[in-house]
Amino acid sequence: MKVCKFGGSSLATAEQVMKVCAIITSDPARQLVVVSAPGKENDSDTKVTDMLINLAETFLREGECEKELMAVVGRYERIAEGLGLGNEIIRDIENNLRTRISLGFDNSEKFVDRMKAAGEDNSARLVAKYLKSKGYNAKYINPREAGLFLSDEYGNARVLPQSFKNLSQLKNREEIMIFPGFFGYSLTGEVVTFPRGGSDITGSILAASIEAEVYENFTDVDSVYAANPKLVKNPKAISELTYREMRELAYAGFSVLHEETLSPVFKKGIPVNIRNTNNPIAPGTMIVTTREVKNGPVAGIAGAGGFMSINIHKYMMNREIGFGRKVLRILEEESIPFEHIPSGIDDISVIVRKKLLDEDKKSRIMERIAHDLQVDSITIGYNLALVMVVGEGMLRSIGVASRATTALAKGGVNIQMINQGSSEVSIMFGIDESDLDNAIISLYNEFF
Ligand code: ASP
């Protein structure tokens, strides 16, 4: 059995849904299908998930959201009409939304999650209905009935371990199962969602649970590219990547897969195939456990802004046992994860994501480090971007860092920090956000 996941752009219009159904039914192994909510029909359009967030926020603010509700129903109506489905499904979708609004709630996050999840839930009902109308044995699967249980972290849920065993039962079923992505249920029965883009995570959990032959992730590109096609003209298409390479690239801004997607499939060694709904004959990119390194040391270049560094200086820091632990403990107590810790003998920088540090947290952390650790100076570096050179072939390959730094120098990019883990699968450069595009282009030109 294969697990296939279709993203929002693959479900945005009736025409797209028809392509999705043609792909599903062209291979009898494609039996477990995960769908996103309808995405944008065109560039100026809004994703259904964003419409639902707006609906929920309007309701919380104003106590009503009729206009927003009818706009969401309208999106599904256009798709259903194009598919030749009757009014019944539209009435069902409208009722589904009204019921969600009318159910009480004791906190706003719970309500927003319940509304957000309606996008995928109704998308799955619609696709199942269309397949049935064409004579296929298809069924909408409810994540609660199937046993997809998540932590009760609204908007940021994690899968609970018992879900894998529950979901493994799906492999005994005969129908084409249409499973909504992006959400599951807490143990107390509330709807909880993954982070944005989380339908990828649902697909990965299902693939791991049923030990799928492959997890096919259908999107709107032919393959993963060695650099962002918006920056580099005709970048090299990648036919094979390892999980580690994909994880590093996704971390640093490759938006093809949600960052957390690979963990469940990686543990089971299930291959992931990124493919294009609009060009299903293209073989796409395979993500696998190991690969033969054929085309040079570097597989791809990625970069992302939105980071900041907390730079701490203290004379004789290297002799002070426990210094690093004390810094990280202060961050831990503020629930801030760290990304990298480049250091020198008297310096340590902790790189964190800017969006996680509000002004209050930031000043508490600064004060505590200055006061509790008696440091000589503490400063914040804003506008930090990370650019990563990634490739399994870099292991024991001499001169990659030299080529990368030379390319950055030629591009006029100042390197603020450098970090390479012992796996040698990536080299990270910390640079100013304003240099990011230039850095990616310079590195791409050097290695490809
Ligand atoms: N519909 C959700 C979002 O827009 C989840 C997804 O598409 O994966 O984030």
Short mmCIF file of C-alpha atoms and ligand atoms in Angstrom, two decimals:
data_model
loop_
_atom_site.label_atom_id
_atom_site.label_comp_id
_atom_site.label_asym_id
_atom_site.label_seq_id
_atom_site.Cartn_x
_atom_site.Cartn_y
_atom_site.Cartn_z
CA MET A 1 0.00 0.00 0.00
CA LYS A 2 1.18 3.52 -0.85
CA VAL A 3 0.35 6.68 1.07
CA CYS A 4 -0.19 9.74 -1.15
CA LYS A 5 -0.54 13.27 0.09
CA PHE A 6 -1.88 16.13 -2.01
CA GLY A 7 -1.15 19.74 -1.04
CA GLY A 8 -3.47 22.75 -1.20
CA SER A 9 -2.59 23.77 -4.76
CA SER A 10 -3.61 20.26 -5.91
CA LEU A 11 -7.10 20.77 -4.46
CA ALA A 12 -7.75 24.43 -5.22
CA THR A 13 -10.13 23.95 -8.16
CA ALA A 14 -12.38 21.26 -9.67
CA GLU A 15 -9.84 20.75 -12.43
CA GLN A 16 -7.10 20.09 -9.88
CA VAL A 17 -9.30 17.66 -7.92
CA MET A 18 -9.94 15.74 -11.16
CA LYS A 19 -6.17 15.43 -11.69
CA VAL A 20 -5.78 14.20 -8.11
CA CYS A 21 -8.45 11.54 -8.59
CA ALA A 22 -6.92 10.43 -11.90
CA ILE A 23 -3.57 9.97 -10.11
CA ILE A 24 -5.14 8.03 -7.23
CA THR A 25 -7.10 5.67 -9.45
CA SER A 26 -4.24 5.04 -11.88
CA ASP A 27 -2.50 2.82 -9.31
CA PRO A 28 -4.41 0.36 -7.10
CA ALA A 29 -1.66 0.62 -4.45
CA ARG A 30 -2.62 4.28 -3.87
CA GLN A 31 -5.14 3.41 -1.24
CA LEU A 32 -4.42 5.76 1.65
CA VAL A 33 -4.73 9.39 0.55
CA VAL A 34 -4.14 12.50 2.63
CA VAL A 35 -5.57 15.81 1.46
CA SER A 36 -4.92 19.43 2.40
CA ALA A 37 -7.52 22.18 2.42
CA PRO A 38 -8.02 23.92 -0.96
CA GLY A 39 -5.15 26.34 -1.57
CA LYS A 40 -5.04 29.45 -3.71
CA GLU A 41 -6.82 29.36 -7.09
CA ASN A 42 -4.48 32.14 -8.26
CA ASP A 43 -1.86 34.45 -6.76
CA SER A 44 -4.33 37.02 -5.48
CA ASP A 45 -6.53 34.38 -3.86
CA THR A 46 -6.63 33.25 -0.20
CA LYS A 47 -6.06 29.70 1.07
CA VAL A 48 -9.11 28.14 2.71
CA THR A 49 -7.08 27.67 5.93
CA ASP A 50 -6.40 31.42 6.05
CA MET A 51 -10.08 32.15 5.36
CA LEU A 52 -10.99 29.88 8.28
CA ILE A 53 -8.52 31.56 10.63
CA ASN A 54 -10.01 34.91 9.64
CA LEU A 55 -13.52 33.49 10.21
CA ALA A 56 -12.58 32.25 13.70
CA GLU A 57 -10.92 35.53 14.66
CA THR A 58 -13.89 37.55 13.39
CA PHE A 59 -16.25 35.40 15.45
CA LEU A 60 -14.12 35.79 18.58
CA ARG A 61 -14.00 39.55 18.08
CA GLU A 62 -17.50 40.34 16.89
CA GLY A 63 -19.62 37.37 17.94
CA GLU A 64 -20.66 36.63 14.36
CA CYS A 65 -19.01 35.64 11.05
CA GLU A 66 -21.78 35.03 8.50
CA LYS A 67 -19.98 36.75 5.63
CA GLU A 68 -16.75 34.83 6.27
CA LEU A 69 -18.64 31.56 6.56
CA MET A 70 -20.42 32.03 3.26
CA ALA A 71 -17.09 32.91 1.59
CA VAL A 72 -15.67 29.54 2.70
CA VAL A 73 -18.79 27.69 1.59
CA GLY A 74 -18.50 29.53 -1.74
CA ARG A 75 -14.99 28.13 -2.32
CA TYR A 76 -16.21 24.55 -1.86
CA GLU A 77 -19.33 25.25 -3.89
CA ARG A 78 -17.27 26.27 -6.93
CA ILE A 79 -15.21 23.10 -6.67
CA ALA A 80 -18.27 20.87 -6.16
CA GLU A 81 -20.09 22.45 -9.10
CA GLY A 82 -17.09 21.94 -11.37
CA LEU A 83 -17.04 18.30 -10.34
CA GLY A 84 -20.74 17.89 -11.15
CA LEU A 85 -21.67 17.07 -7.55
CA GLY A 86 -25.12 18.05 -6.33
CA ASN A 87 -26.07 20.50 -3.58
CA GLU A 88 -26.11 17.93 -0.81
CA ILE A 89 -22.35 18.04 -0.19
CA ILE A 90 -22.45 21.84 -0.01
CA ARG A 91 -25.26 21.74 2.54
CA ASP A 92 -23.23 19.18 4.52
CA ILE A 93 -20.16 21.44 4.45
CA GLU A 94 -22.18 24.46 5.54
CA ASN A 95 -23.73 22.45 8.39
CA ASN A 96 -20.33 21.13 9.39
CA LEU A 97 -19.03 24.70 9.71
CA ARG A 98 -22.09 25.93 11.59
CA THR A 99 -21.88 23.03 14.05
CA ARG A 100 -18.22 23.82 14.74
CA ILE A 101 -19.12 27.44 15.47
CA SER A 102 -22.05 26.55 17.70
CA LEU A 103 -20.13 24.06 19.88
CA GLY A 104 -19.01 25.89 23.00
CA PHE A 105 -15.38 26.56 23.85
CA ASP A 106 -13.52 27.62 26.95
CA ASN A 107 -10.51 29.08 25.23
CA SER A 108 -9.96 30.82 21.93
CA GLU A 109 -7.05 28.60 20.77
CA LYS A 110 -9.31 25.56 20.97
CA PHE A 111 -11.91 27.33 18.85
CA VAL A 112 -9.41 28.52 16.24
CA ASP A 113 -8.03 24.97 15.88
CA ARG A 114 -11.49 23.49 15.49
CA MET A 115 -12.27 25.96 12.71
CA LYS A 116 -8.87 25.65 11.01
CA ALA A 117 -9.25 21.88 10.78
CA ALA A 118 -12.52 22.28 8.85
CA GLY A 119 -10.51 23.04 5.69
CA GLU A 120 -8.92 19.60 5.41
CA ASP A 121 -11.92 17.79 6.88
CA ASN A 122 -14.32 19.07 4.24
CA SER A 123 -11.75 18.69 1.50
CA ALA A 124 -11.51 14.98 2.35
CA ARG A 125 -15.30 14.61 2.38
CA LEU A 126 -15.52 16.28 -1.03
CA VAL A 127 -12.81 14.13 -2.65
CA ALA A 128 -14.35 10.93 -1.24
CA LYS A 129 -17.75 11.97 -2.55
CA TYR A 130 -16.35 12.70 -6.01
CA LEU A 131 -14.57 9.35 -6.23
CA LYS A 132 -17.77 7.59 -5.16
CA SER A 133 -19.74 9.51 -7.78
CA LYS A 134 -17.34 8.06 -10.35
CA GLY A 135 -18.01 4.53 -9.12
CA TYR A 136 -14.92 3.97 -6.96
CA ASN A 137 -15.05 2.35 -3.54
CA ALA A 138 -13.79 5.40 -1.62
CA LYS A 139 -14.42 6.46 1.96
CA TYR A 140 -13.74 9.53 4.10
CA ILE A 141 -11.83 8.51 7.22
CA ASN A 142 -12.29 10.41 10.45
CA PRO A 143 -8.97 10.85 12.29
CA ARG A 144 -10.61 10.27 15.69
CA GLU A 145 -12.19 6.98 14.62
CA ALA A 146 -8.88 5.92 13.08
CA GLY A 147 -7.08 6.79 16.33
CA LEU A 148 -4.86 9.77 15.42
CA PHE A 149 -4.24 11.22 18.88
CA LEU A 150 -2.13 14.32 19.44
CA SER A 151 -0.78 16.36 22.33
CA ASP A 152 -3.12 19.19 23.31
CA GLU A 153 -0.76 21.92 22.07
CA TYR A 154 -3.14 23.91 19.90
CA GLY A 155 -1.62 24.87 16.56
CA ASN A 156 1.57 23.04 17.41
CA ALA A 157 0.50 19.49 18.25
CA ARG A 158 2.74 16.43 18.30
CA VAL A 159 1.68 12.87 17.63
CA LEU A 160 1.15 10.61 20.65
CA PRO A 161 2.88 7.22 20.42
CA GLN A 162 -0.29 5.09 20.61
CA SER A 163 -1.50 6.61 17.31
CA PHE A 164 0.90 4.47 15.25
CA LYS A 165 -0.59 1.20 16.46
CA ASN A 166 -4.16 2.47 16.07
CA LEU A 167 -3.52 3.70 12.54
CA SER A 168 -1.74 0.50 11.49
CA GLN A 169 -5.22 -1.09 11.31
CA LEU A 170 -5.91 0.95 8.18
CA LYS A 171 -3.76 -1.41 6.15
CA ASN A 172 -6.43 -4.10 6.47
CA ARG A 173 -9.06 -2.02 4.71
CA GLU A 174 -10.20 -2.51 1.14
CA GLU A 175 -11.43 0.94 0.09
CA ILE A 176 -9.57 3.99 -1.14
CA MET A 177 -9.31 5.91 2.14
CA ILE A 178 -9.42 9.71 2.03
CA PHE A 179 -7.88 11.02 5.21
CA PRO A 180 -7.89 14.74 6.10
CA GLY A 181 -4.43 16.14 6.87
CA PHE A 182 -3.30 18.72 9.42
CA PHE A 183 -5.30 17.70 12.50
CA GLY A 184 -6.08 14.97 14.98
CA TYR A 185 -7.68 14.77 18.41
CA SER A 186 -6.43 15.27 21.94
CA LEU A 187 -7.12 12.55 24.50
CA THR A 188 -9.99 14.67 25.80
CA GLY A 189 -11.57 14.65 22.32
CA GLU A 190 -10.72 18.18 21.16
CA VAL A 191 -9.59 18.95 17.59
CA VAL A 192 -5.90 19.92 17.59
CA THR A 193 -3.82 20.98 14.59
CA PHE A 194 -0.19 20.55 13.64
CA PRO A 195 1.84 23.67 12.75
CA ARG A 196 0.97 25.29 9.40
CA GLY A 197 1.73 23.06 6.45
CA GLY A 198 1.14 20.08 8.72
CA SER A 199 -0.73 17.82 6.28
CA ASP A 200 2.71 16.56 5.28
CA ILE A 201 3.13 15.36 8.86
CA THR A 202 -0.18 13.47 8.76
CA GLY A 203 0.96 11.66 5.60
CA SER A 204 4.25 10.74 7.17
CA ILE A 205 2.59 9.38 10.33
CA LEU A 206 0.22 7.27 8.23
CA ALA A 207 3.04 5.96 6.03
CA ALA A 208 5.03 4.94 9.12
CA SER A 209 1.96 3.37 10.77
CA ILE A 210 1.01 1.12 7.87
CA GLU A 211 4.66 0.59 6.83
CA ALA A 212 3.85 1.90 3.37
CA GLU A 213 5.84 0.87 0.32
CA VAL A 214 6.40 4.61 -0.35
CA TYR A 215 5.09 7.96 0.84
CA GLU A 216 4.22 9.97 -2.27
CA ASN A 217 3.99 13.68 -1.55
CA PHE A 218 2.31 15.44 -4.48
CA THR A 219 2.91 19.15 -4.80
CA ASP A 220 3.26 21.61 -7.68
CA VAL A 221 6.92 21.20 -8.62
CA ASP A 222 8.57 18.47 -10.70
CA SER A 223 11.25 17.84 -8.11
CA VAL A 224 13.32 19.31 -5.33
CA TYR A 225 15.89 21.73 -6.73
CA ALA A 226 19.45 22.39 -5.59
CA ALA A 227 18.50 26.01 -4.80
CA ASN A 228 15.38 28.12 -4.69
CA PRO A 229 14.12 28.54 -8.31
CA LYS A 230 12.94 32.06 -7.40
CA LEU A 231 16.59 33.05 -6.92
CA VAL A 232 18.50 30.84 -9.33
CA LYS A 233 17.45 30.40 -12.94
CA ASN A 234 16.83 26.76 -13.88
CA PRO A 235 18.47 25.24 -10.80
CA LYS A 236 19.59 21.62 -10.96
CA ALA A 237 16.80 19.11 -10.24
CA ILE A 238 17.67 16.59 -7.54
CA SER A 239 16.66 12.99 -8.24
CA GLU A 240 17.75 11.51 -4.92
CA LEU A 241 18.41 12.91 -1.45
CA THR A 242 18.91 11.34 1.95
CA TYR A 243 16.59 12.11 4.87
CA ARG A 244 19.44 13.98 6.54
CA GLU A 245 20.04 16.17 3.50
CA MET A 246 16.35 16.92 3.09
CA ARG A 247 16.00 17.72 6.77
CA GLU A 248 18.92 20.18 6.63
CA LEU A 249 17.54 21.83 3.50
CA ALA A 250 13.98 22.00 4.83
CA TYR A 251 15.28 23.48 8.08
CA ALA A 252 17.00 26.28 6.23
CA GLY A 253 14.12 27.40 4.11
CA PHE A 254 13.34 24.70 1.52
CA SER A 255 9.58 24.90 1.69
CA VAL A 256 8.90 21.69 -0.25
CA LEU A 257 8.20 19.62 2.86
CA HIS A 258 7.22 20.68 6.34
CA GLU A 259 10.27 20.48 8.59
CA GLU A 260 8.81 17.88 10.93
CA THR A 261 7.59 15.61 8.15
CA LEU A 262 10.46 13.21 7.84
CA SER A 263 10.80 12.03 11.42
CA PRO A 264 8.14 9.22 11.38
CA VAL A 265 9.15 7.84 7.94
CA PHE A 266 12.84 8.19 8.69
CA LYS A 267 12.51 5.93 11.75
CA LYS A 268 10.96 3.21 9.58
CA GLY A 269 13.15 3.81 6.51
CA ILE A 270 10.14 4.41 4.26
CA PRO A 271 11.12 6.24 1.04
CA VAL A 272 9.45 9.55 0.29
CA ASN A 273 8.76 10.55 -3.30
CA ILE A 274 8.12 14.25 -4.00
CA ARG A 275 6.01 14.51 -7.16
CA ASN A 276 4.01 16.94 -9.23
CA THR A 277 0.22 16.71 -9.51
CA ASN A 278 0.42 18.77 -12.72
CA ASN A 279 3.00 16.48 -14.29
CA PRO A 280 2.50 13.02 -12.79
CA ILE A 281 4.79 11.27 -15.27
CA ALA A 282 7.86 13.10 -13.90
CA PRO A 283 9.67 10.73 -11.50
CA GLY A 284 10.21 13.47 -8.91
CA THR A 285 12.73 13.34 -6.07
CA MET A 286 13.25 10.24 -3.93
CA ILE A 287 14.23 10.72 -0.28
CA VAL A 288 15.97 7.65 1.06
CA THR A 289 18.19 6.41 3.90
CA THR A 290 21.43 6.23 1.95
CA ARG A 291 22.45 7.17 -1.55
CA GLU A 292 25.48 6.84 -3.73
CA VAL A 293 27.28 10.18 -4.02
CA LYS A 294 27.67 10.76 -7.76
CA ASN A 295 27.49 14.44 -8.62
CA GLY A 296 29.92 16.29 -6.40
CA PRO A 297 29.99 16.89 -2.66
CA VAL A 298 27.09 19.34 -2.40
CA ALA A 299 23.44 18.38 -2.88
CA GLY A 300 21.81 21.75 -2.29
CA ILE A 301 22.04 25.29 -0.93
CA ALA A 302 19.36 26.76 1.30
CA GLY A 303 19.00 29.80 3.47
CA ALA A 304 16.54 31.56 5.73
CA GLY A 305 16.30 34.80 7.66
CA GLY A 306 14.44 35.38 10.90
CA PHE A 307 17.20 34.47 13.34
CA MET A 308 19.01 36.45 16.01
CA SER A 309 22.07 35.79 18.11
CA ILE A 310 22.62 36.42 21.80
CA ASN A 311 26.33 37.21 21.96
CA ILE A 312 27.97 36.76 25.36
CA HIS A 313 31.53 37.71 26.22
CA LYS A 314 33.36 36.92 29.45
CA TYR A 315 37.09 36.90 30.01
CA MET A 316 38.26 33.34 30.94
CA MET A 317 34.87 31.84 30.00
CA ASN A 318 36.54 28.59 28.93
CA ARG A 319 37.74 27.94 32.50
CA GLU A 320 34.33 28.39 34.08
CA ILE A 321 32.78 24.96 34.52
CA GLY A 322 29.06 24.92 33.80
CA PHE A 323 28.91 28.29 32.01
CA GLY A 324 27.19 26.92 28.91
CA ARG A 325 24.71 24.95 30.98
CA LYS A 326 23.74 28.02 32.96
CA VAL A 327 23.11 30.03 29.75
CA LEU A 328 21.00 27.26 28.25
CA ARG A 329 19.10 26.80 31.48
CA ILE A 330 17.96 30.41 31.38
CA LEU A 331 16.69 29.81 27.84
CA GLU A 332 15.05 26.56 28.92
CA GLU A 333 13.20 28.33 31.71
CA GLU A 334 11.81 30.75 29.13
CA SER A 335 10.88 27.80 26.83
CA ILE A 336 13.20 28.99 24.05
CA PRO A 337 14.88 26.29 21.92
CA PHE A 338 18.31 27.13 20.55
CA GLU A 339 19.41 26.48 16.97
CA HIS A 340 23.23 26.72 17.04
CA ILE A 341 25.89 27.69 19.57
CA PRO A 342 29.05 28.92 17.84
CA SER A 343 31.71 29.70 20.44
CA GLY A 344 35.25 30.93 21.08
CA ILE A 345 37.34 30.74 24.26
CA ASP A 346 35.79 33.87 25.78
CA ASP A 347 32.65 34.11 23.61
CA ILE A 348 29.52 32.16 23.11
CA SER A 349 26.64 33.03 20.78
CA VAL A 350 23.30 31.37 21.03
CA ILE A 351 21.25 31.52 17.84
CA VAL A 352 17.49 31.51 18.28
CA ARG A 353 14.47 32.21 16.10
CA LYS A 354 13.44 35.85 16.30
CA LYS A 355 9.72 35.15 16.33
CA LEU A 356 9.99 33.18 19.59
CA LEU A 357 11.45 36.07 21.60
CA ASP A 358 9.06 38.88 22.47
CA GLU A 359 10.39 42.05 24.13
CA ASP A 360 9.58 40.80 27.66
CA LYS A 361 11.29 37.46 27.24
CA LYS A 362 14.25 39.08 25.58
CA SER A 363 14.88 41.58 28.37
CA ARG A 364 14.38 38.93 31.09
CA ILE A 365 16.91 36.64 29.37
CA MET A 366 19.42 39.48 28.87
CA GLU A 367 19.12 40.62 32.47
CA ARG A 368 19.46 37.14 33.92
CA ILE A 369 22.50 36.29 31.83
CA ALA A 370 24.14 39.63 32.68
CA HIS A 371 23.32 39.39 36.37
CA ASP A 372 23.47 35.64 37.25
CA LEU A 373 26.53 34.91 35.09
CA GLN A 374 28.42 38.15 35.69
CA VAL A 375 29.39 38.46 32.02
CA ASP A 376 31.55 41.29 30.61
CA SER A 377 29.13 42.04 27.80
CA ILE A 378 25.95 40.76 26.26
CA THR A 379 24.60 42.03 22.95
CA ILE A 380 21.96 40.95 20.47
CA GLY A 381 22.67 40.52 16.79
CA TYR A 382 19.44 41.13 14.89
CA ASN A 383 18.79 40.43 11.22
CA LEU A 384 20.72 37.19 11.15
CA ALA A 385 20.24 34.76 8.28
CA LEU A 386 21.58 31.23 8.07
CA VAL A 387 22.74 29.78 4.81
CA MET A 388 23.50 26.09 4.59
CA VAL A 389 25.63 24.14 2.17
CA VAL A 390 24.30 20.59 2.37
CA GLY A 391 25.52 17.25 1.02
CA GLU A 392 26.43 13.74 2.16
CA GLY A 393 29.39 13.93 -0.23
CA MET A 394 31.06 16.56 1.97
CA LEU A 395 32.13 13.90 4.46
CA ARG A 396 35.93 13.69 4.29
CA SER A 397 35.93 15.75 1.10
CA ILE A 398 38.74 18.30 1.33
CA GLY A 399 38.24 21.92 0.35
CA VAL A 400 34.46 22.35 0.43
CA ALA A 401 34.58 25.04 3.13
CA SER A 402 37.36 26.81 1.27
CA ARG A 403 35.33 26.88 -1.94
CA ALA A 404 32.27 28.11 -0.04
CA THR A 405 34.06 30.91 1.80
CA THR A 406 35.82 32.02 -1.38
CA ALA A 407 32.50 32.15 -3.21
CA LEU A 408 30.98 34.23 -0.38
CA ALA A 409 33.98 36.55 -0.38
CA LYS A 410 33.69 37.04 -4.15
CA GLY A 411 30.00 37.81 -3.67
CA GLY A 412 30.90 40.48 -1.10
CA VAL A 413 29.18 38.61 1.74
CA ASN A 414 30.56 39.04 5.26
CA ILE A 415 30.50 35.79 7.27
CA GLN A 416 29.57 36.42 10.90
CA MET A 417 29.60 32.80 12.07
CA ILE A 418 30.51 29.37 10.76
CA ASN A 419 29.32 26.04 12.12
CA GLN A 420 29.85 22.48 10.94
CA GLY A 421 28.52 19.47 12.80
CA SER A 422 30.61 16.31 13.16
CA SER A 423 28.44 14.49 10.63
CA GLU A 424 29.90 16.90 8.03
CA VAL A 425 26.60 16.81 6.17
CA SER A 426 26.22 20.60 6.29
CA ILE A 427 28.14 23.81 6.80
CA MET A 428 26.21 26.72 8.23
CA PHE A 429 27.15 30.36 7.65
CA GLY A 430 25.61 33.11 9.76
CA ILE A 431 25.30 36.27 7.64
CA ASP A 432 23.29 39.49 7.54
CA GLU A 433 19.74 39.04 6.25
CA SER A 434 20.36 41.63 3.54
CA ASP A 435 23.09 39.37 2.05
CA LEU A 436 20.98 36.21 1.93
CA ASP A 437 19.95 36.12 -1.75
CA ASN A 438 23.41 37.09 -2.87
CA ALA A 439 24.97 34.37 -0.68
CA ILE A 440 22.72 31.63 -2.09
CA ILE A 441 23.40 32.69 -5.69
CA SER A 442 27.19 32.89 -5.09
CA LEU A 443 27.29 29.44 -3.48
CA TYR A 444 25.08 27.90 -6.15
CA ASN A 445 27.31 29.22 -8.90
CA GLU A 446 30.38 27.79 -7.19
CA PHE A 447 29.06 24.26 -6.59
CA PHE A 448 26.80 23.73 -9.59
N1 ASP B 1 -3.98 23.72 5.22
C1 ASP B 1 -2.94 23.82 6.20
C2 ASP B 1 -2.11 25.07 5.95
O1 ASP B 1 -2.41 25.85 5.05
C3 ASP B 1 -2.11 22.58 6.27
C4 ASP B 1 -1.50 22.10 4.98
O2 ASP B 1 -1.90 22.52 3.89
O3 ASP B 1 -0.59 21.27 5.04
O4 ASP B 1 -1.17 25.30 6.66
#
